[in-house]
mmCIF file of N, CA, C and O in Angstrom:
data_model
loop_
_atom_site.group_PDB
_atom_site.id
_atom_site.type_symbol
_atom_site.label_atom_id
_atom_site.label_comp_id
_atom_site.label_asym_id
_atom_site.label_seq_id
_atom_site.Cartn_x
_atom_site.Cartn_y
_atom_site.Cartn_z
ATOM 1 N N MET A 1 125.534 47.158 102.757
ATOM 2 C CA MET A 1 125.520 48.534 103.217
ATOM 3 C C MET A 1 126.187 48.605 104.589
ATOM 4 O O MET A 1 125.908 47.803 105.472
ATOM 5 N N LEU A 2 127.027 49.584 104.773
ATOM 6 C CA LEU A 2 127.720 49.763 106.046
ATOM 7 C C LEU A 2 126.911 50.665 106.972
ATOM 8 O O LEU A 2 126.289 51.629 106.539
ATOM 9 N N LYS A 3 126.937 50.324 108.251
ATOM 10 C CA LYS A 3 126.252 51.108 109.277
ATOM 11 C C LYS A 3 127.251 51.524 110.346
ATOM 12 O O LYS A 3 128.186 50.794 110.658
ATOM 13 N N ILE A 4 127.033 52.699 110.905
ATOM 14 C CA ILE A 4 127.763 53.137 112.093
ATOM 15 C C ILE A 4 126.803 52.918 113.248
ATOM 16 O O ILE A 4 125.753 53.552 113.325
ATOM 17 N N ARG A 5 127.133 51.968 114.114
ATOM 18 C CA ARG A 5 126.207 51.609 115.179
ATOM 19 C C ARG A 5 126.940 51.265 116.468
ATOM 20 O O ARG A 5 128.161 51.259 116.524
ATOM 21 N N LEU A 6 126.149 50.974 117.507
ATOM 22 C CA LEU A 6 126.700 50.653 118.820
ATOM 23 C C LEU A 6 126.889 49.154 118.964
ATOM 24 O O LEU A 6 126.037 48.368 118.573
ATOM 25 N N ASN A 7 128.014 48.757 119.559
ATOM 26 C CA ASN A 7 128.337 47.366 119.841
ATOM 27 C C ASN A 7 128.404 47.243 121.363
ATOM 28 O O ASN A 7 129.264 47.851 121.994
ATOM 29 N N ARG A 8 127.494 46.461 121.955
ATOM 30 C CA ARG A 8 127.387 46.392 123.414
ATOM 31 C C ARG A 8 128.568 45.633 124.009
ATOM 32 O O ARG A 8 128.964 44.583 123.541
ATOM 33 N N MET A 9 129.111 46.192 125.073
ATOM 34 C CA MET A 9 130.210 45.585 125.818
ATOM 35 C C MET A 9 129.827 45.613 127.296
ATOM 36 O O MET A 9 128.806 46.166 127.661
ATOM 37 N N GLY A 10 130.666 45.053 128.131
ATOM 38 C CA GLY A 10 130.448 45.115 129.575
ATOM 39 C C GLY A 10 129.643 43.945 130.094
ATOM 40 O O GLY A 10 129.035 43.194 129.349
ATOM 41 N N LYS A 11 129.645 43.822 131.411
ATOM 42 C CA LYS A 11 128.928 42.698 131.994
ATOM 43 C C LYS A 11 127.452 43.030 132.192
ATOM 44 O O LYS A 11 127.015 44.165 131.992
ATOM 45 N N LYS A 12 126.720 42.025 132.606
ATOM 46 C CA LYS A 12 125.277 42.134 132.776
ATOM 47 C C LYS A 12 124.928 43.258 133.753
ATOM 48 O O LYS A 12 125.446 43.316 134.866
ATOM 49 N N GLY A 13 124.064 44.161 133.302
ATOM 50 C CA GLY A 13 123.633 45.265 134.148
ATOM 51 C C GLY A 13 124.571 46.452 134.155
ATOM 52 O O GLY A 13 124.272 47.468 134.770
ATOM 53 N N GLU A 14 125.726 46.341 133.495
ATOM 54 C CA GLU A 14 126.685 47.442 133.440
ATOM 55 C C GLU A 14 127.158 47.652 132.002
ATOM 56 O O GLU A 14 128.316 47.435 131.674
ATOM 57 N N PRO A 15 126.264 48.099 131.127
ATOM 58 C CA PRO A 15 126.629 48.204 129.721
ATOM 59 C C PRO A 15 127.471 49.440 129.402
ATOM 60 O O PRO A 15 127.347 50.483 130.050
ATOM 61 N N HIS A 16 128.331 49.284 128.438
ATOM 62 C CA HIS A 16 128.946 50.393 127.744
ATOM 63 C C HIS A 16 129.084 49.938 126.300
ATOM 64 O O HIS A 16 128.940 48.758 125.997
ATOM 65 N N TYR A 17 129.292 50.854 125.401
ATOM 66 C CA TYR A 17 129.199 50.540 123.990
ATOM 67 C C TYR A 17 130.409 51.067 123.222
ATOM 68 O O TYR A 17 130.972 52.101 123.581
ATOM 69 N N ARG A 18 130.762 50.364 122.155
ATOM 70 C CA ARG A 18 131.725 50.858 121.192
ATOM 71 C C ARG A 18 130.956 51.357 119.984
ATOM 72 O O ARG A 18 129.961 50.756 119.585
ATOM 73 N N VAL A 19 131.428 52.439 119.397
ATOM 74 C CA VAL A 19 130.851 52.933 118.156
ATOM 75 C C VAL A 19 131.678 52.306 117.041
ATOM 76 O O VAL A 19 132.891 52.501 116.976
ATOM 77 N N VAL A 20 131.015 51.517 116.179
ATOM 78 C CA VAL A 20 131.728 50.734 115.178
ATOM 79 C C VAL A 20 131.107 50.904 113.797
ATOM 80 O O VAL A 20 129.959 51.306 113.654
ATOM 81 N N VAL A 21 131.903 50.586 112.781
ATOM 82 C CA VAL A 21 131.411 50.483 111.415
ATOM 83 C C VAL A 21 131.308 48.993 111.122
ATOM 84 O O VAL A 21 132.274 48.249 111.290
ATOM 85 N N VAL A 22 130.121 48.549 110.709
ATOM 86 C CA VAL A 22 129.901 47.122 110.473
ATOM 87 C C VAL A 22 128.878 46.956 109.345
ATOM 88 O O VAL A 22 128.072 47.848 109.087
ATOM 89 N N GLU A 23 128.935 45.823 108.675
ATOM 90 C CA GLU A 23 127.957 45.504 107.642
ATOM 91 C C GLU A 23 126.576 45.392 108.278
ATOM 92 O O GLU A 23 126.418 44.763 109.330
ATOM 93 N N SER A 24 125.563 45.986 107.665
ATOM 94 C CA SER A 24 124.233 46.053 108.279
ATOM 95 C C SER A 24 123.575 44.690 108.449
ATOM 96 O O SER A 24 122.734 44.514 109.316
ATOM 97 N N SER A 25 123.964 43.717 107.647
ATOM 98 C CA SER A 25 123.329 42.397 107.744
ATOM 99 C C SER A 25 123.917 41.535 108.858
ATOM 100 O O SER A 25 123.382 40.485 109.171
ATOM 101 N N LYS A 26 124.992 41.980 109.488
ATOM 102 C CA LYS A 26 125.641 41.189 110.540
ATOM 103 C C LYS A 26 124.982 41.438 111.894
ATOM 104 O O LYS A 26 124.290 42.420 112.106
ATOM 105 N N LYS A 27 125.244 40.531 112.839
ATOM 106 C CA LYS A 27 124.690 40.649 114.183
ATOM 107 C C LYS A 27 125.334 41.799 114.944
ATOM 108 O O LYS A 27 126.404 42.286 114.578
ATOM 109 N N ARG A 28 124.693 42.188 116.046
ATOM 110 C CA ARG A 28 125.144 43.327 116.839
ATOM 111 C C ARG A 28 126.582 43.196 117.315
ATOM 112 O O ARG A 28 127.347 44.147 117.287
ATOM 113 N N SER A 29 126.955 42.020 117.781
ATOM 114 C CA SER A 29 128.279 41.842 118.366
ATOM 115 C C SER A 29 129.279 41.183 117.417
ATOM 116 O O SER A 29 130.251 40.592 117.851
ATOM 117 N N SER A 30 129.049 41.295 116.116
ATOM 118 C CA SER A 30 129.965 40.677 115.150
ATOM 119 C C SER A 30 131.223 41.534 114.988
ATOM 120 O O SER A 30 131.330 42.640 115.529
ATOM 121 N N ASP A 31 132.188 40.997 114.232
ATOM 122 C CA ASP A 31 133.442 41.717 114.006
ATOM 123 C C ASP A 31 133.191 43.024 113.261
ATOM 124 O O ASP A 31 132.463 43.051 112.273
ATOM 125 N N ALA A 32 133.819 44.075 113.714
ATOM 126 C CA ALA A 32 133.639 45.393 113.119
ATOM 127 C C ALA A 32 134.681 45.639 112.043
ATOM 128 O O ALA A 32 135.788 45.110 112.093
ATOM 129 N N VAL A 33 134.314 46.462 111.071
ATOM 130 C CA VAL A 33 135.265 46.891 110.052
ATOM 131 C C VAL A 33 136.268 47.849 110.689
ATOM 132 O O VAL A 33 137.469 47.758 110.454
ATOM 133 N N GLU A 34 135.744 48.775 111.528
ATOM 134 C CA GLU A 34 136.615 49.718 112.235
ATOM 135 C C GLU A 34 135.923 50.234 113.487
ATOM 136 O O GLU A 34 134.703 50.392 113.517
ATOM 137 N N TYR A 35 136.710 50.492 114.518
ATOM 138 C CA TYR A 35 136.216 51.078 115.761
ATOM 139 C C TYR A 35 136.407 52.591 115.697
ATOM 140 O O TYR A 35 137.494 53.072 115.395
ATOM 141 N N LEU A 36 135.337 53.324 115.992
ATOM 142 C CA LEU A 36 135.391 54.781 115.894
ATOM 143 C C LEU A 36 135.437 55.482 117.243
ATOM 144 O O LEU A 36 135.920 56.608 117.338
ATOM 145 N N GLY A 37 134.908 54.845 118.279
ATOM 146 C CA GLY A 37 134.889 55.495 119.583
ATOM 147 C C GLY A 37 134.087 54.685 120.570
ATOM 148 O O GLY A 37 133.919 53.480 120.417
ATOM 149 N N TYR A 38 133.560 55.354 121.595
ATOM 150 C CA TYR A 38 132.803 54.655 122.629
ATOM 151 C C TYR A 38 131.673 55.532 123.158
ATOM 152 O O TYR A 38 131.650 56.750 122.968
ATOM 153 N N TYR A 39 130.734 54.875 123.840
ATOM 154 C CA TYR A 39 129.596 55.530 124.468
ATOM 155 C C TYR A 39 129.363 54.853 125.810
ATOM 156 O O TYR A 39 129.260 53.634 125.888
ATOM 157 N N ASN A 40 129.324 55.656 126.885
ATOM 158 C CA ASN A 40 129.071 55.121 128.216
ATOM 159 C C ASN A 40 127.863 55.847 128.815
ATOM 160 O O ASN A 40 127.969 56.999 129.246
ATOM 161 N N PRO A 41 126.706 55.172 128.849
ATOM 162 C CA PRO A 41 125.504 55.817 129.390
ATOM 163 C C PRO A 41 125.466 55.852 130.911
ATOM 164 O O PRO A 41 124.606 56.512 131.487
ATOM 165 N N ARG A 42 126.397 55.191 131.577
ATOM 166 C CA ARG A 42 126.353 55.079 133.031
ATOM 167 C C ARG A 42 127.008 56.257 133.741
ATOM 168 O O ARG A 42 126.867 56.417 134.944
ATOM 169 N N THR A 43 127.752 57.076 133.023
ATOM 170 C CA THR A 43 128.340 58.256 133.654
ATOM 171 C C THR A 43 127.301 59.367 133.706
ATOM 172 O O THR A 43 126.302 59.336 132.999
ATOM 173 N N ASN A 44 127.540 60.356 134.540
ATOM 174 C CA ASN A 44 126.603 61.469 134.634
ATOM 175 C C ASN A 44 127.332 62.767 134.332
ATOM 176 O O ASN A 44 128.122 63.206 135.148
ATOM 177 N N PRO A 45 127.157 63.405 133.210
ATOM 178 C CA PRO A 45 126.322 63.040 132.059
ATOM 179 C C PRO A 45 126.967 61.924 131.250
ATOM 180 O O PRO A 45 128.156 61.644 131.395
ATOM 181 N N SER A 46 126.182 61.290 130.383
ATOM 182 C CA SER A 46 126.700 60.167 129.606
ATOM 183 C C SER A 46 127.844 60.621 128.702
ATOM 184 O O SER A 46 127.886 61.763 128.254
ATOM 185 N N THR A 47 128.790 59.705 128.441
ATOM 186 C CA THR A 47 129.987 60.013 127.671
ATOM 187 C C THR A 47 129.854 59.440 126.270
ATOM 188 O O THR A 47 129.566 58.263 126.103
ATOM 189 N N PHE A 48 130.057 60.281 125.261
ATOM 190 C CA PHE A 48 130.069 59.841 123.869
ATOM 191 C C PHE A 48 131.298 60.465 123.222
ATOM 192 O O PHE A 48 131.405 61.682 123.128
ATOM 193 N N ASP A 49 132.237 59.630 122.788
ATOM 194 C CA ASP A 49 133.470 60.126 122.203
ATOM 195 C C ASP A 49 133.800 59.314 120.957
ATOM 196 O O ASP A 49 133.851 58.085 121.020
ATOM 197 N N VAL A 50 133.969 60.003 119.832
ATOM 198 C CA VAL A 50 134.345 59.337 118.580
ATOM 199 C C VAL A 50 135.480 60.113 117.918
ATOM 200 O O VAL A 50 135.673 61.304 118.182
ATOM 201 N N ASP A 51 136.209 59.431 117.060
ATOM 202 C CA ASP A 51 137.225 60.076 116.234
ATOM 203 C C ASP A 51 136.480 60.772 115.093
ATOM 204 O O ASP A 51 135.936 60.116 114.200
ATOM 205 N N LYS A 52 136.422 62.085 115.133
ATOM 206 C CA LYS A 52 135.610 62.851 114.187
ATOM 207 C C LYS A 52 136.074 62.670 112.747
ATOM 208 O O LYS A 52 135.256 62.550 111.837
ATOM 209 N N GLU A 53 137.386 62.630 112.522
ATOM 210 C CA GLU A 53 137.901 62.486 111.168
ATOM 211 C C GLU A 53 137.514 61.140 110.563
ATOM 212 O O GLU A 53 137.076 61.062 109.419
ATOM 213 N N LYS A 54 137.681 60.070 111.335
ATOM 214 C CA LYS A 54 137.326 58.737 110.847
ATOM 215 C C LYS A 54 135.827 58.632 110.583
ATOM 216 O O LYS A 54 135.394 58.045 109.588
ATOM 217 N N THR A 55 135.030 59.207 111.486
ATOM 218 C CA THR A 55 133.584 59.141 111.335
ATOM 219 C C THR A 55 133.137 59.864 110.072
ATOM 220 O O THR A 55 132.347 59.334 109.290
ATOM 221 N N LEU A 56 133.641 61.064 109.844
ATOM 222 C CA LEU A 56 133.287 61.799 108.634
ATOM 223 C C LEU A 56 133.763 61.070 107.382
ATOM 224 O O LEU A 56 133.065 61.047 106.368
ATOM 225 N N ASP A 57 134.942 60.453 107.453
ATOM 226 C CA ASP A 57 135.466 59.703 106.320
ATOM 227 C C ASP A 57 134.550 58.531 105.968
ATOM 228 O O ASP A 57 134.236 58.317 104.793
ATOM 229 N N TRP A 58 134.094 57.796 106.969
ATOM 230 C CA TRP A 58 133.194 56.677 106.712
ATOM 231 C C TRP A 58 131.845 57.146 106.196
ATOM 232 O O TRP A 58 131.235 56.497 105.353
ATOM 233 N N MET A 59 131.366 58.275 106.673
ATOM 234 C CA MET A 59 130.094 58.798 106.188
ATOM 235 C C MET A 59 130.215 59.243 104.733
ATOM 236 O O MET A 59 129.275 59.079 103.954
ATOM 237 N N LYS A 60 131.371 59.785 104.351
ATOM 238 C CA LYS A 60 131.592 60.144 102.953
ATOM 239 C C LYS A 60 131.647 58.913 102.065
ATOM 240 O O LYS A 60 131.271 58.956 100.897
ATOM 241 N N LYS A 61 132.113 57.796 102.620
ATOM 242 C CA LYS A 61 132.179 56.532 101.879
ATOM 243 C C LYS A 61 130.813 55.860 101.775
ATOM 244 O O LYS A 61 130.673 54.863 101.078
ATOM 245 N N GLY A 62 129.827 56.361 102.493
ATOM 246 C CA GLY A 62 128.473 55.826 102.387
ATOM 247 C C GLY A 62 127.942 55.110 103.605
ATOM 248 O O GLY A 62 126.833 54.588 103.573
ATOM 249 N N ALA A 63 128.681 55.070 104.695
ATOM 250 C CA ALA A 63 128.191 54.422 105.917
ATOM 251 C C ALA A 63 127.091 55.284 106.538
ATOM 252 O O ALA A 63 127.230 56.499 106.655
ATOM 253 N N GLN A 64 125.994 54.648 106.917
ATOM 254 C CA GLN A 64 124.853 55.357 107.488
ATOM 255 C C GLN A 64 124.800 55.137 109.000
ATOM 256 O O GLN A 64 124.830 53.997 109.456
ATOM 257 N N PRO A 65 124.707 56.215 109.792
ATOM 258 C CA PRO A 65 124.571 56.027 111.245
ATOM 259 C C PRO A 65 123.162 55.575 111.605
ATOM 260 O O PRO A 65 122.199 55.946 110.939
ATOM 261 N N THR A 66 123.049 54.774 112.663
ATOM 262 C CA THR A 66 121.728 54.400 113.165
ATOM 263 C C THR A 66 121.124 55.628 113.845
ATOM 264 O O THR A 66 121.803 56.630 114.072
ATOM 265 N N GLU A 67 119.845 55.545 114.193
ATOM 266 C CA GLU A 67 119.169 56.698 114.800
ATOM 267 C C GLU A 67 119.832 57.131 116.100
ATOM 268 O O GLU A 67 120.008 58.318 116.352
ATOM 269 N N THR A 68 120.203 56.175 116.929
ATOM 270 C CA THR A 68 120.825 56.489 118.216
ATOM 271 C C THR A 68 122.164 57.180 118.021
ATOM 272 O O THR A 68 122.446 58.210 118.640
ATOM 273 N N VAL A 69 122.997 56.639 117.149
ATOM 274 C CA VAL A 69 124.306 57.233 116.896
ATOM 275 C C VAL A 69 124.132 58.601 116.241
ATOM 276 O O VAL A 69 124.847 59.551 116.572
ATOM 277 N N ALA A 70 123.165 58.724 115.342
ATOM 278 C CA ALA A 70 122.934 60.004 114.663
ATOM 279 C C ALA A 70 122.580 61.110 115.655
ATOM 280 O O ALA A 70 123.011 62.252 115.502
ATOM 281 N N GLN A 71 121.812 60.794 116.692
ATOM 282 C CA GLN A 71 121.459 61.794 117.704
ATOM 283 C C GLN A 71 122.702 62.356 118.377
ATOM 284 O O GLN A 71 122.812 63.562 118.596
ATOM 285 N N TYR A 72 123.645 61.478 118.695
ATOM 286 C CA TYR A 72 124.874 61.932 119.341
ATOM 287 C C TYR A 72 125.793 62.651 118.373
ATOM 288 O O TYR A 72 126.508 63.575 118.763
ATOM 289 N N LEU A 73 125.775 62.275 117.096
ATOM 290 C CA LEU A 73 126.584 62.978 116.102
ATOM 291 C C LEU A 73 126.068 64.397 115.885
ATOM 292 O O LEU A 73 126.845 65.307 115.631
ATOM 293 N N VAL A 74 124.768 64.581 116.009
ATOM 294 C CA VAL A 74 124.196 65.932 115.929
ATOM 295 C C VAL A 74 124.685 66.769 117.103
ATOM 296 O O VAL A 74 125.070 67.932 116.947
ATOM 297 N N LYS A 75 124.713 66.177 118.302
ATOM 298 C CA LYS A 75 125.189 66.905 119.486
ATOM 299 C C LYS A 75 126.654 67.300 119.359
ATOM 300 O O LYS A 75 127.065 68.349 119.849
ATOM 301 N N LEU A 76 127.455 66.453 118.680
ATOM 302 C CA LEU A 76 128.866 66.766 118.472
ATOM 303 C C LEU A 76 129.084 67.749 117.326
ATOM 304 O O LEU A 76 130.170 68.280 117.158
ATOM 305 N N GLY A 77 128.056 67.942 116.506
ATOM 306 C CA GLY A 77 128.170 68.863 115.387
ATOM 307 C C GLY A 77 128.631 68.200 114.096
ATOM 308 O O GLY A 77 128.961 68.899 113.134
ATOM 309 N N LEU A 78 128.650 66.876 114.045
ATOM 310 C CA LEU A 78 129.064 66.183 112.825
ATOM 311 C C LEU A 78 127.923 66.058 111.817
ATOM 312 O O LEU A 78 128.161 65.957 110.627
ATOM 313 N N LEU A 79 126.689 66.046 112.294
ATOM 314 C CA LEU A 79 125.509 66.069 111.439
ATOM 315 C C LEU A 79 124.753 67.352 111.723
ATOM 316 O O LEU A 79 124.730 67.823 112.857
ATOM 317 N N LYS A 80 124.106 67.886 110.690
ATOM 318 C CA LYS A 80 123.379 69.136 110.895
ATOM 319 C C LYS A 80 122.076 68.927 111.654
ATOM 320 O O LYS A 80 121.786 69.601 112.602
ATOM 321 N N SER A 81 121.256 67.985 111.197
ATOM 322 C CA SER A 81 120.008 67.714 111.900
ATOM 323 C C SER A 81 119.505 66.345 111.476
ATOM 324 O O SER A 81 119.958 65.774 110.493
ATOM 325 N N LEU A 82 118.553 65.855 112.222
ATOM 326 C CA LEU A 82 117.960 64.562 111.909
ATOM 327 C C LEU A 82 116.723 64.767 111.063
ATOM 328 O O LEU A 82 115.950 65.695 111.284
ATOM 329 N N LYS A 83 116.531 63.879 110.107
ATOM 330 C CA LYS A 83 115.306 63.894 109.313
ATOM 331 C C LYS A 83 114.356 62.909 109.953
ATOM 332 O O LYS A 83 114.551 61.705 109.879
ATOM 333 N N LYS A 84 113.351 63.427 110.603
ATOM 334 C CA LYS A 84 112.401 62.556 111.278
ATOM 335 C C LYS A 84 111.143 62.449 110.437
ATOM 336 O O LYS A 84 110.733 63.394 109.779
ATOM 337 N N GLY A 85 110.512 61.299 110.499
ATOM 338 C CA GLY A 85 109.289 61.061 109.744
ATOM 339 C C GLY A 85 108.103 61.751 110.386
ATOM 340 O O GLY A 85 108.179 62.321 111.474
ATOM 341 N N SER A 86 107.008 61.680 109.702
ATOM 342 C CA SER A 86 105.779 62.280 110.186
ATOM 343 C C SER A 86 105.272 61.520 111.399
ATOM 344 O O SER A 86 105.394 60.301 111.484
ATOM 345 N N THR A 87 104.692 62.216 112.325
ATOM 346 C CA THR A 87 104.143 61.565 113.509
ATOM 347 C C THR A 87 102.688 61.157 113.296
ATOM 348 O O THR A 87 102.119 60.454 114.111
ATOM 349 N N LYS A 88 102.086 61.584 112.187
ATOM 350 C CA LYS A 88 100.704 61.227 111.901
ATOM 351 C C LYS A 88 100.656 59.865 111.229
ATOM 352 O O LYS A 88 101.519 59.514 110.450
ATOM 353 N N SER A 89 99.608 59.105 111.532
ATOM 354 C CA SER A 89 99.459 57.803 110.886
ATOM 355 C C SER A 89 99.045 57.999 109.437
ATOM 356 O O SER A 89 98.347 58.952 109.085
ATOM 357 N N ALA A 90 99.448 57.098 108.579
ATOM 358 C CA ALA A 90 99.255 57.265 107.145
ATOM 359 C C ALA A 90 97.830 56.991 106.691
ATOM 360 O O ALA A 90 97.240 57.776 105.961
ATOM 361 N N GLY A 91 97.251 55.857 107.091
ATOM 362 C CA GLY A 91 95.995 55.451 106.494
ATOM 363 C C GLY A 91 94.754 55.603 107.338
ATOM 364 O O GLY A 91 93.652 55.415 106.865
ATOM 365 N N ARG A 92 94.875 55.942 108.586
ATOM 366 C CA ARG A 92 93.711 55.990 109.464
ATOM 367 C C ARG A 92 93.195 57.412 109.617
ATOM 368 O O ARG A 92 93.954 58.354 109.744
ATOM 369 N N LYS A 93 91.878 57.490 109.651
ATOM 370 C CA LYS A 93 91.257 58.778 109.932
ATOM 371 C C LYS A 93 90.887 58.798 111.413
ATOM 372 O O LYS A 93 90.543 57.761 111.984
ATOM 373 N N PRO A 94 90.972 59.951 112.050
ATOM 374 C CA PRO A 94 90.594 60.011 113.473
ATOM 375 C C PRO A 94 89.111 59.701 113.647
ATOM 376 O O PRO A 94 88.280 60.020 112.812
ATOM 377 N N LYS A 95 88.799 59.049 114.774
ATOM 378 C CA LYS A 95 87.403 58.703 115.064
ATOM 379 C C LYS A 95 86.638 59.953 115.453
ATOM 380 O O LYS A 95 87.144 60.833 116.142
ATOM 381 N N LYS A 96 85.390 59.991 114.997
ATOM 382 C CA LYS A 96 84.531 61.117 115.357
ATOM 383 C C LYS A 96 83.903 60.841 116.725
ATOM 384 O O LYS A 96 83.516 59.718 117.024
ATOM 385 N N GLN A 97 83.805 61.878 117.508
ATOM 386 C CA GLN A 97 83.199 61.730 118.826
ATOM 387 C C GLN A 97 81.692 61.936 118.721
ATOM 388 O O GLN A 97 81.207 62.789 117.954
ATOM 389 N N ASN A 98 80.978 61.145 119.457
ATOM 390 C CA ASN A 98 79.513 61.286 119.467
ATOM 391 C C ASN A 98 79.121 62.497 120.289
ATOM 392 O O ASN A 98 79.609 62.696 121.394
ATOM 393 N N GLN A 99 78.240 63.292 119.715
ATOM 394 C CA GLN A 99 77.747 64.457 120.459
ATOM 395 C C GLN A 99 76.293 64.200 120.812
ATOM 396 O O GLN A 99 75.393 64.472 120.039
ATOM 397 N N SER A 100 76.050 63.655 121.968
ATOM 398 C CA SER A 100 74.669 63.368 122.356
ATOM 399 C C SER A 100 74.281 64.038 123.616
ATOM 400 O O SER A 100 74.974 64.547 124.368
#
């Protein structure tokens, strides 16, 4: 399965990232299938720039963005919204408070 994710670059303490398409089973800094853009969190405001046509093309081919990349794609208007899971725990019931 292909993922659209961030590939960390830069020296220690000064990160910037490339937005890449890579096989999900590979390590973070492995060879990418294609480079789509970059993300720099150190600027104010942070910079996120991708090639919109390439990104949409890869998503049509089945590449899934990670949660972090998906948040920025929503801000750019490439995704409509994020599907977030429930915030409630599945199997636990809340503890009852003692009234004494």
